[in-house]
One Martini backbone bead per residue (centre of mass of N, CA, C, O) as a GRO file, in nm:
protein
  317
    1MET     BB    1 -17.617   0.035   4.083
    2GLN     BB    2 -17.878  -0.056   3.958
    3ASN     BB    3 -18.163   0.056   3.788
    4HIS     BB    4 -18.406  -0.114   3.810
    5LYS     BB    5 -18.618  -0.051   4.040
    6PHE     BB    6 -18.962  -0.005   4.194
    7LYS     BB    7 -19.212  -0.094   4.480
    8ILE     BB    8 -19.527  -0.089   4.530
    9TYR     BB    9 -19.742  -0.168   4.882
   10ILE     BB   10 -20.089  -0.227   5.003
   11PHE     BB   11 -20.204  -0.240   5.347
   12LEU     BB   12 -20.495  -0.114   5.491
   13THR     BB   13 -20.227   0.069   5.729
   14PHE     BB   14 -19.956   0.055   5.502
   15LEU     BB   15 -19.707   0.145   5.299
   16LEU     BB   16 -19.491   0.035   5.100
   17PHE     BB   17 -19.104   0.060   4.967
   18PHE     BB   18 -18.921  -0.062   4.669
   19THR     BB   19 -18.559  -0.020   4.668
   20THR     BB   20 -18.284   0.072   4.514
   21ALA     BB   21 -17.958   0.135   4.552
   22CYS     BB   22 -18.058   0.437   4.502
   23SER     BB   23 -18.188   0.687   4.480
   24VAL     BB   24 -18.422   0.913   4.595
   25SER     BB   25 -18.781   1.054   4.604
   26PHE     BB   26 -19.030   1.166   4.887
   27LYS     BB   27 -18.925   1.517   4.829
   28SER     BB   28 -18.884   1.818   4.758
   29GLY     BB   29 -18.511   1.756   4.737
   30GLU     BB   30 -18.514   1.496   4.868
   31THR     BB   31 -18.250   1.268   4.909
   32GLY     BB   32 -18.134   0.897   4.870
   33ASN     BB   33 -17.885   0.644   4.965
   34ASP     BB   34 -18.115   0.414   4.987
   35GLY     BB   35 -18.235   0.133   5.000
   36GLY     BB   36 -18.490  -0.121   4.998
   37VAL     BB   37 -18.711  -0.055   5.251
   38TYR     BB   38 -19.035   0.146   5.319
   39ALA     BB   39 -19.235   0.298   5.581
   40SER     BB   40 -19.631   0.378   5.624
   41ALA     BB   41 -19.879   0.533   5.789
   42ASN     BB   42 -19.923   0.832   5.661
   43GLN     BB   43 -19.990   0.802   5.292
   44GLY     BB   44 -19.657   0.940   5.225
   45LYS     BB   45 -19.538   1.128   5.435
   46LEU     BB   46 -19.437   0.967   5.607
   47TRP     BB   47 -19.057   0.735   5.668
   48LYS     BB   48 -18.943   0.435   5.685
   49GLN     BB   49 -18.688   0.253   5.727
   50MET     BB   50 -18.595  -0.139   5.618
   51ALA     BB   51 -18.342  -0.333   5.707
   52LEU     BB   52 -18.268  -0.531   5.938
   53ILE     BB   53 -18.062  -0.704   6.018
   54PRO     BB   54 -17.996  -1.017   6.232
   55THR     BB   55 -17.759  -1.149   6.469
   56VAL     BB   56 -17.556  -1.333   6.692
   57THR     BB   57 -17.336  -1.131   6.774
   58GLY     BB   58 -17.486  -0.826   6.696
   59SER     BB   59 -17.412  -0.714   6.435
   60ALA     BB   60 -17.465  -0.531   6.192
   61LYS     BB   61 -17.704  -0.596   5.919
   62SER     BB   62 -17.834  -0.524   5.586
   63ILE     BB   63 -18.051  -0.411   5.261
   64ALA     BB   64 -17.992  -0.113   5.168
   65SER     BB   65 -17.776  -0.270   4.903
   66LEU     BB   66 -18.022  -0.363   4.778
   67ASP     BB   67 -18.202  -0.512   4.512
   68ASN     BB   68 -18.509  -0.481   4.363
   69TYR     BB   69 -18.733  -0.756   4.240
   70SER     BB   70 -18.941  -0.822   4.456
   71LEU     BB   71 -19.301  -0.890   4.588
   72ALA     BB   72 -19.434  -0.961   4.897
   73MET     BB   73 -19.768  -1.054   5.093
   74ASP     BB   74 -19.959  -1.173   5.323
   75PRO     BB   75 -20.341  -1.219   5.257
   76SER     BB   76 -20.300  -1.321   5.626
   77ASP     BB   77 -20.044  -1.134   5.714
   78ASP     BB   78 -19.900  -0.800   5.766
   79GLU     BB   79 -19.596  -0.930   5.867
   80ALA     BB   80 -19.585  -1.103   5.594
   81ILE     BB   81 -19.278  -1.023   5.401
   82TYR     BB   82 -19.054  -1.082   5.159
   83PHE     BB   83 -18.776  -1.004   4.949
   84GLY     BB   84 -18.669  -0.972   4.621
   85SER     BB   85 -18.324  -1.004   4.504
   86LEU     BB   86 -18.101  -0.950   4.314
   87ASP     BB   87 -17.833  -1.182   4.380
   88ASN     BB   88 -17.906  -1.255   4.668
   89GLY     BB   89 -18.186  -1.351   4.705
   90LEU     BB   90 -18.418  -1.422   5.022
   91PHE     BB   91 -18.637  -1.182   5.219
   92TYR     BB   92 -18.800  -1.232   5.519
   93SER     BB   93 -19.094  -1.104   5.728
   94TYR     BB   94 -19.249  -1.109   6.094
   95ASP     BB   95 -19.289  -0.776   6.137
   96ARG     BB   96 -19.336  -0.636   5.891
   97ALA     BB   97 -18.956  -0.467   5.837
   98LYS     BB   98 -18.805  -0.469   6.104
   99GLU     BB   99 -18.680  -0.764   6.023
  100TRP     BB  100 -18.424  -0.973   5.853
  101ARG     BB  101 -18.430  -1.277   5.653
  102VAL     BB  102 -18.327  -1.561   5.501
  103ALA     BB  103 -18.372  -1.743   5.324
  104GLU     BB  104 -18.313  -2.146   5.327
  105GLY     BB  105 -18.213  -2.315   5.034
  106LEU     BB  106 -18.167  -2.058   4.858
  107GLU     BB  107 -18.032  -1.901   4.663
  108ARG     BB  108 -17.830  -1.609   4.536
  109LYS     BB  109 -18.001  -1.493   4.357
  110THR     BB  110 -18.284  -1.328   4.121
  111VAL     BB  111 -18.602  -1.269   4.283
  112THR     BB  112 -18.876  -1.255   3.977
  113ALA     BB  113 -19.088  -1.394   4.196
  114VAL     BB  114 -19.330  -1.368   4.524
  115ALA     BB  115 -19.546  -1.615   4.658
  116VAL     BB  116 -19.889  -1.624   4.903
  117ASP     BB  117 -20.069  -1.830   5.003
  118PRO     BB  118 -20.422  -1.730   5.075
  119ASP     BB  119 -20.438  -1.987   5.309
  120ALA     BB  120 -20.144  -2.086   5.339
  121LYS     BB  121 -19.895  -1.924   5.490
  122CYS     BB  122 -19.674  -2.198   5.446
  123ILE     BB  123 -19.721  -2.147   5.068
  124ILE     BB  124 -19.456  -2.092   4.887
  125TYR     BB  125 -19.329  -1.882   4.566
  126ALA     BB  126 -19.031  -1.864   4.435
  127ALA     BB  127 -18.858  -1.707   4.137
  128MET     BB  128 -18.566  -1.873   3.944
  129GLU     BB  129 -18.527  -1.798   3.612
  130ASN     BB  130 -18.696  -2.107   3.509
  131LYS     BB  131 -18.769  -2.147   3.836
  132ILE     BB  132 -18.970  -2.332   4.085
  133TYR     BB  133 -19.058  -2.279   4.441
  134LYS     BB  134 -19.124  -2.448   4.763
  135SER     BB  135 -19.285  -2.373   5.021
  136THR     BB  136 -19.424  -2.583   5.332
  137ASP     BB  137 -19.230  -2.427   5.556
  138CYS     BB  138 -19.197  -2.185   5.602
  139ASN     BB  139 -18.900  -2.116   5.489
  140ARG     BB  140 -18.722  -2.423   5.584
  141ALA     BB  141 -18.766  -2.587   5.298
  142TRP     BB  142 -18.683  -2.634   4.915
  143GLU     BB  143 -18.875  -2.704   4.608
  144GLN     BB  144 -18.915  -2.813   4.315
  145ALA     BB  145 -19.238  -2.726   4.083
  146TYR     BB  146 -19.027  -2.570   3.789
  147PHE     BB  147 -18.952  -2.659   3.477
  148ASP     BB  148 -18.741  -2.526   3.229
  149ASN     BB  149 -18.584  -2.608   2.935
  150ASN     BB  150 -18.498  -2.327   2.905
  151VAL     BB  151 -18.285  -2.134   2.981
  152GLU     BB  152 -18.378  -1.865   2.867
  153THR     BB  153 -18.602  -1.835   3.050
  154LYS     BB  154 -18.820  -1.690   3.267
  155ILE     BB  155 -18.999  -1.569   3.569
  156TYR     BB  156 -19.194  -1.265   3.625
  157SER     BB  157 -19.447  -1.410   3.726
  158ILE     BB  158 -19.705  -1.501   4.005
  159ALA     BB  159 -20.056  -1.602   4.039
  160ILE     BB  160 -20.328  -1.626   4.336
  161ASP     BB  161 -20.616  -1.817   4.315
  162TYR     BB  162 -20.850  -1.689   4.627
  163TYR     BB  163 -21.059  -1.854   4.584
  164ASP     BB  164 -20.812  -2.144   4.435
  165SER     BB  165 -20.517  -2.193   4.587
  166ARG     BB  166 -20.438  -2.439   4.335
  167ASN     BB  167 -20.391  -2.194   4.160
  168VAL     BB  168 -20.130  -2.104   3.946
  169TYR     BB  169 -19.963  -1.832   3.786
  170ILE     BB  170 -19.750  -1.785   3.511
  171ALA     BB  171 -19.446  -1.611   3.365
  172THR     BB  172 -19.307  -1.584   3.082
  173SER     BB  173 -19.005  -1.529   2.832
  174ARG     BB  174 -19.199  -1.681   2.609
  175GLY     BB  175 -19.532  -1.595   2.608
  176GLU     BB  176 -19.667  -1.768   2.888
  177VAL     BB  177 -19.942  -1.884   3.062
  178ILE     BB  178 -19.836  -2.113   3.350
  179LYS     BB  179 -20.082  -2.365   3.492
  180SER     BB  180 -20.157  -2.485   3.835
  181PRO     BB  181 -20.450  -2.706   3.965
  182ASP     BB  182 -20.190  -2.809   4.192
  183ARG     BB  183 -19.989  -2.659   4.408
  184GLY     BB  184 -19.725  -2.769   4.136
  185THR     BB  185 -19.716  -2.994   4.039
  186SER     BB  186 -19.890  -2.908   3.757
  187TRP     BB  187 -19.886  -2.849   3.414
  188GLN     BB  188 -20.009  -2.513   3.185
  189THR     BB  189 -20.125  -2.402   2.914
  190VAL     BB  190 -20.312  -2.108   2.886
  191GLY     BB  191 -20.091  -1.896   2.701
  192ARG     BB  192 -20.028  -1.677   2.427
  193PHE     BB  193 -19.800  -1.357   2.249
  194ASP     BB  194 -19.570  -1.315   2.138
  195ASP     BB  195 -19.449  -1.175   2.458
  196GLU     BB  196 -19.316  -1.103   2.720
  197VAL     BB  197 -19.429  -1.124   3.034
  198LYS     BB  198 -19.463  -0.971   3.291
  199LYS     BB  199 -19.791  -1.014   3.423
  200ILE     BB  200 -20.022  -1.103   3.659
  201VAL     BB  201 -20.353  -0.979   3.687
  202ILE     BB  202 -20.617  -1.026   3.988
  203SER     BB  203 -20.904  -1.027   4.050
  204PRO     BB  204 -21.034  -0.925   4.297
  205ASN     BB  205 -21.321  -0.964   4.254
  206ASP     BB  206 -21.288  -1.211   3.968
  207SER     BB  207 -21.091  -1.470   3.946
  208ARG     BB  208 -21.139  -1.522   3.645
  209VAL     BB  209 -21.014  -1.224   3.552
  210LEU     BB  210 -20.742  -1.174   3.373
  211PHE     BB  211 -20.473  -1.039   3.354
  212VAL     BB  212 -20.159  -0.937   3.078
  213GLY     BB  213 -19.850  -0.778   3.057
  214THR     BB  214 -19.683  -0.702   2.730
  215ASP     BB  215 -19.413  -0.578   2.679
  216LYS     BB  216 -19.534  -0.440   2.374
  217LYS     BB  217 -19.869  -0.644   2.309
  218SER     BB  218 -19.998  -0.522   2.544
  219VAL     BB  219 -20.351  -0.606   2.700
  220TRP     BB  220 -20.455  -0.856   2.796
  221ARG     BB  221 -20.786  -1.092   2.837
  222SER     BB  222 -20.924  -1.267   3.077
  223LEU     BB  223 -21.280  -1.421   3.200
  224ASP     BB  224 -21.211  -1.818   3.210
  225GLY     BB  225 -20.906  -1.854   3.380
  226GLY     BB  226 -20.736  -1.918   3.079
  227VAL     BB  227 -20.886  -1.984   2.796
  228ASN     BB  228 -20.957  -1.647   2.752
  229TRP     BB  229 -20.817  -1.430   2.483
  230VAL     BB  230 -20.796  -1.053   2.490
  231SER     BB  231 -20.712  -0.800   2.339
  232LEU     BB  232 -20.661  -0.427   2.365
  233GLU     BB  233 -20.512  -0.253   2.177
  234GLU     BB  234 -20.767  -0.112   2.083
  235ASN     BB  235 -20.859   0.065   2.275
  236LEU     BB  236 -20.536   0.172   2.280
  237LYS     BB  237 -20.467   0.361   2.015
  238THR     BB  238 -20.504   0.661   2.124
  239PHE     BB  239 -20.269   0.608   2.245
  240LYS     BB  240 -19.930   0.666   2.238
  241ASP     BB  241 -19.727   0.367   2.309
  242SER     BB  242 -19.916   0.156   2.508
  243LYS     BB  243 -19.787  -0.130   2.416
  244LYS     BB  244 -19.611  -0.027   2.644
  245PHE     BB  245 -19.554  -0.209   2.914
  246ARG     BB  246 -19.505  -0.159   3.272
  247ASP     BB  247 -19.827  -0.143   3.477
  248LEU     BB  248 -20.110  -0.310   3.706
  249ALA     BB  249 -20.414  -0.197   3.866
  250MET     BB  250 -20.677  -0.301   4.089
  251SER     BB  251 -20.990  -0.227   4.201
  252GLN     BB  252 -21.179  -0.335   4.477
  253ALA     BB  253 -21.384  -0.108   4.558
  254GLU     BB  254 -21.417  -0.129   4.224
  255PRO     BB  255 -21.513  -0.251   4.025
  256GLY     BB  256 -21.344  -0.267   3.664
  257VAL     BB  257 -21.131  -0.054   3.831
  258ILE     BB  258 -20.782   0.043   3.652
  259PHE     BB  259 -20.413   0.016   3.558
  260LEU     BB  260 -20.231   0.190   3.362
  261ALA     BB  261 -19.864   0.175   3.287
  262THR     BB  262 -19.642   0.305   3.006
  263ASP     BB  263 -19.533   0.512   2.845
  264TYR     BB  264 -19.730   0.718   2.795
  265GLY     BB  265 -19.891   0.654   3.071
  266LEU     BB  266 -20.172   0.724   3.306
  267LEU     BB  267 -20.467   0.534   3.324
  268LYS     BB  268 -20.838   0.424   3.325
  269SER     BB  269 -21.074   0.215   3.331
  270SER     BB  270 -21.431   0.136   3.467
  271ASP     BB  271 -21.438  -0.204   3.216
  272GLN     BB  272 -21.258  -0.386   3.186
  273GLY     BB  273 -21.096  -0.202   2.918
  274ASN     BB  274 -21.296  -0.119   2.727
  275THR     BB  275 -21.227   0.175   2.839
  276TRP     BB  276 -20.990   0.497   2.821
  277SER     BB  277 -20.816   0.722   3.074
  278GLN     BB  278 -20.632   1.035   3.143
  279ILE     BB  279 -20.418   1.063   3.346
  280GLU     BB  280 -20.278   1.305   3.503
  281LEU     BB  281 -19.975   1.487   3.583
  282ILE     BB  282 -19.715   1.609   3.700
  283THR     BB  283 -19.553   1.501   3.468
  284PRO     BB  284 -19.454   1.452   3.185
  285GLU     BB  285 -19.535   1.161   3.045
  286LYS     BB  286 -19.211   1.124   2.863
  287LYS     BB  287 -19.094   1.218   3.183
  288ALA     BB  288 -19.220   0.915   3.296
  289VAL     BB  289 -19.134   0.642   3.451
  290ILE     BB  290 -19.363   0.398   3.545
  291ASN     BB  291 -19.265   0.112   3.744
  292SER     BB  292 -19.538   0.181   3.972
  293ILE     BB  293 -19.870   0.062   4.140
  294ALA     BB  294 -20.149   0.191   4.328
  295VAL     BB  295 -20.433   0.075   4.514
  296SER     BB  296 -20.664   0.107   4.720
  297PRO     BB  297 -20.854  -0.151   4.913
  298LYS     BB  298 -21.102   0.117   4.936
  299ASN     BB  299 -20.972   0.395   4.709
  300ALA     BB  300 -20.975   0.419   4.432
  301LYS     BB  301 -20.880   0.771   4.449
  302GLU     BB  302 -20.626   0.644   4.577
  303ILE     BB  303 -20.275   0.653   4.478
  304TYR     BB  304 -20.005   0.547   4.305
  305TYR     BB  305 -19.671   0.638   4.178
  306VAL     BB  306 -19.318   0.544   4.039
  307THR     BB  307 -19.019   0.624   3.951
  308ASN     BB  308 -18.712   0.622   3.879
  309THR     BB  309 -18.662   0.904   4.142
  310THR     BB  310 -19.052   0.938   4.242
  311PHE     BB  311 -19.279   0.948   4.498
  312TYR     BB  312 -19.664   0.938   4.411
  313SER     BB  313 -19.956   1.121   4.511
  314SER     BB  314 -20.366   1.046   4.530
  315GLU     BB  315 -20.677   1.162   4.588
  316ASN     BB  316 -20.841   1.198   4.314
  317GLY     BB  317 -20.728   1.021   4.061
   0.00000   0.00000   0.00000
C-alpha cells in the first residue's frame, strides 16, 4: 500500500479522519492496519472506523483497504460526505459515514479533489487527472465540465465561493488557478505561479480573499477574488524550508487567523499572512512531516494535525 496522505475535517460537532490503508497511531503505543475513514465525536479522544459498503447480497464490503486522496463534506448537510480514493473512484455517504456507496458513472480512477456546491447540495465536482466532472443530481449522472489539453496536467484542488457559488476555482499541476463564473460552463485562468498549485483556500470570513499553496514556491494571496496575487514568501523567509507547502487552514471563529504547514513545521498568522510565528510541536519540526491541518470553526485555538503515522490535537493553539 502507498503511504500517501491523511486528511482531517471538522464539522461543528464531530471530527473525521481519513487515512491510507497502512498503520496510523491515535494514542501512544496504539496502532492499526486499517485505512478508510475514522470518526470522533469527542475532539479525537475516541475513534470509530466508518468503512461499511452495503451490498444486495448482504455480504460485508469495506473501504478500509482503499487509500484516500481527497475528501469533502456538504457545507449544508453534515450527513453527506465524499471520499475520493486512489485508483478506485469516488465514494459517498449520506448518513455521516455509517455506510458508503460508489458513485456510478465515474471511472475507477484517482479522485484528486472533490467539492460540493454550498447552495445546491446535489451539485458535486470531482477531479480526475486533467478533467473535472460535475453531477447535478446527487451522483446519479456525471458530465465533463473541464478538460485540460495537456494530458499530463493534474487538478489538485477545487474551491467553491460560498458567497456566490457560481464561482468555482481549480488548481493545476501546471501552476495555474482557473476560475469558472458559471458553475463550470466556461473557464478562465486567473493566476499563474510557475510551480504546481497544491491547494486553494477561500477565507471563511470574506470570499474575495484567496490563498494558494504552491509545491515549492510558498503561499500566494489574493484580496480581490483572484484578479491580483501577492507572494508571501518574503513574509516567511525567516523560517527555513517554509517554501515547501504541506497544508493551510483558516479560522472561521477569528478572521485573519491562518495555520500553515510546511517543511519547516507549523506556522500561524493572525493578520492574513502579513506576519508569522512558529507553533511549537510535540515532535521536532524536521521529524514531523505534517500532511493535514484542521481548525475548529468555533475555536481558533482548537487545532489538529496529522503526520505520516500520528494524529495530534491542541486546545490552546
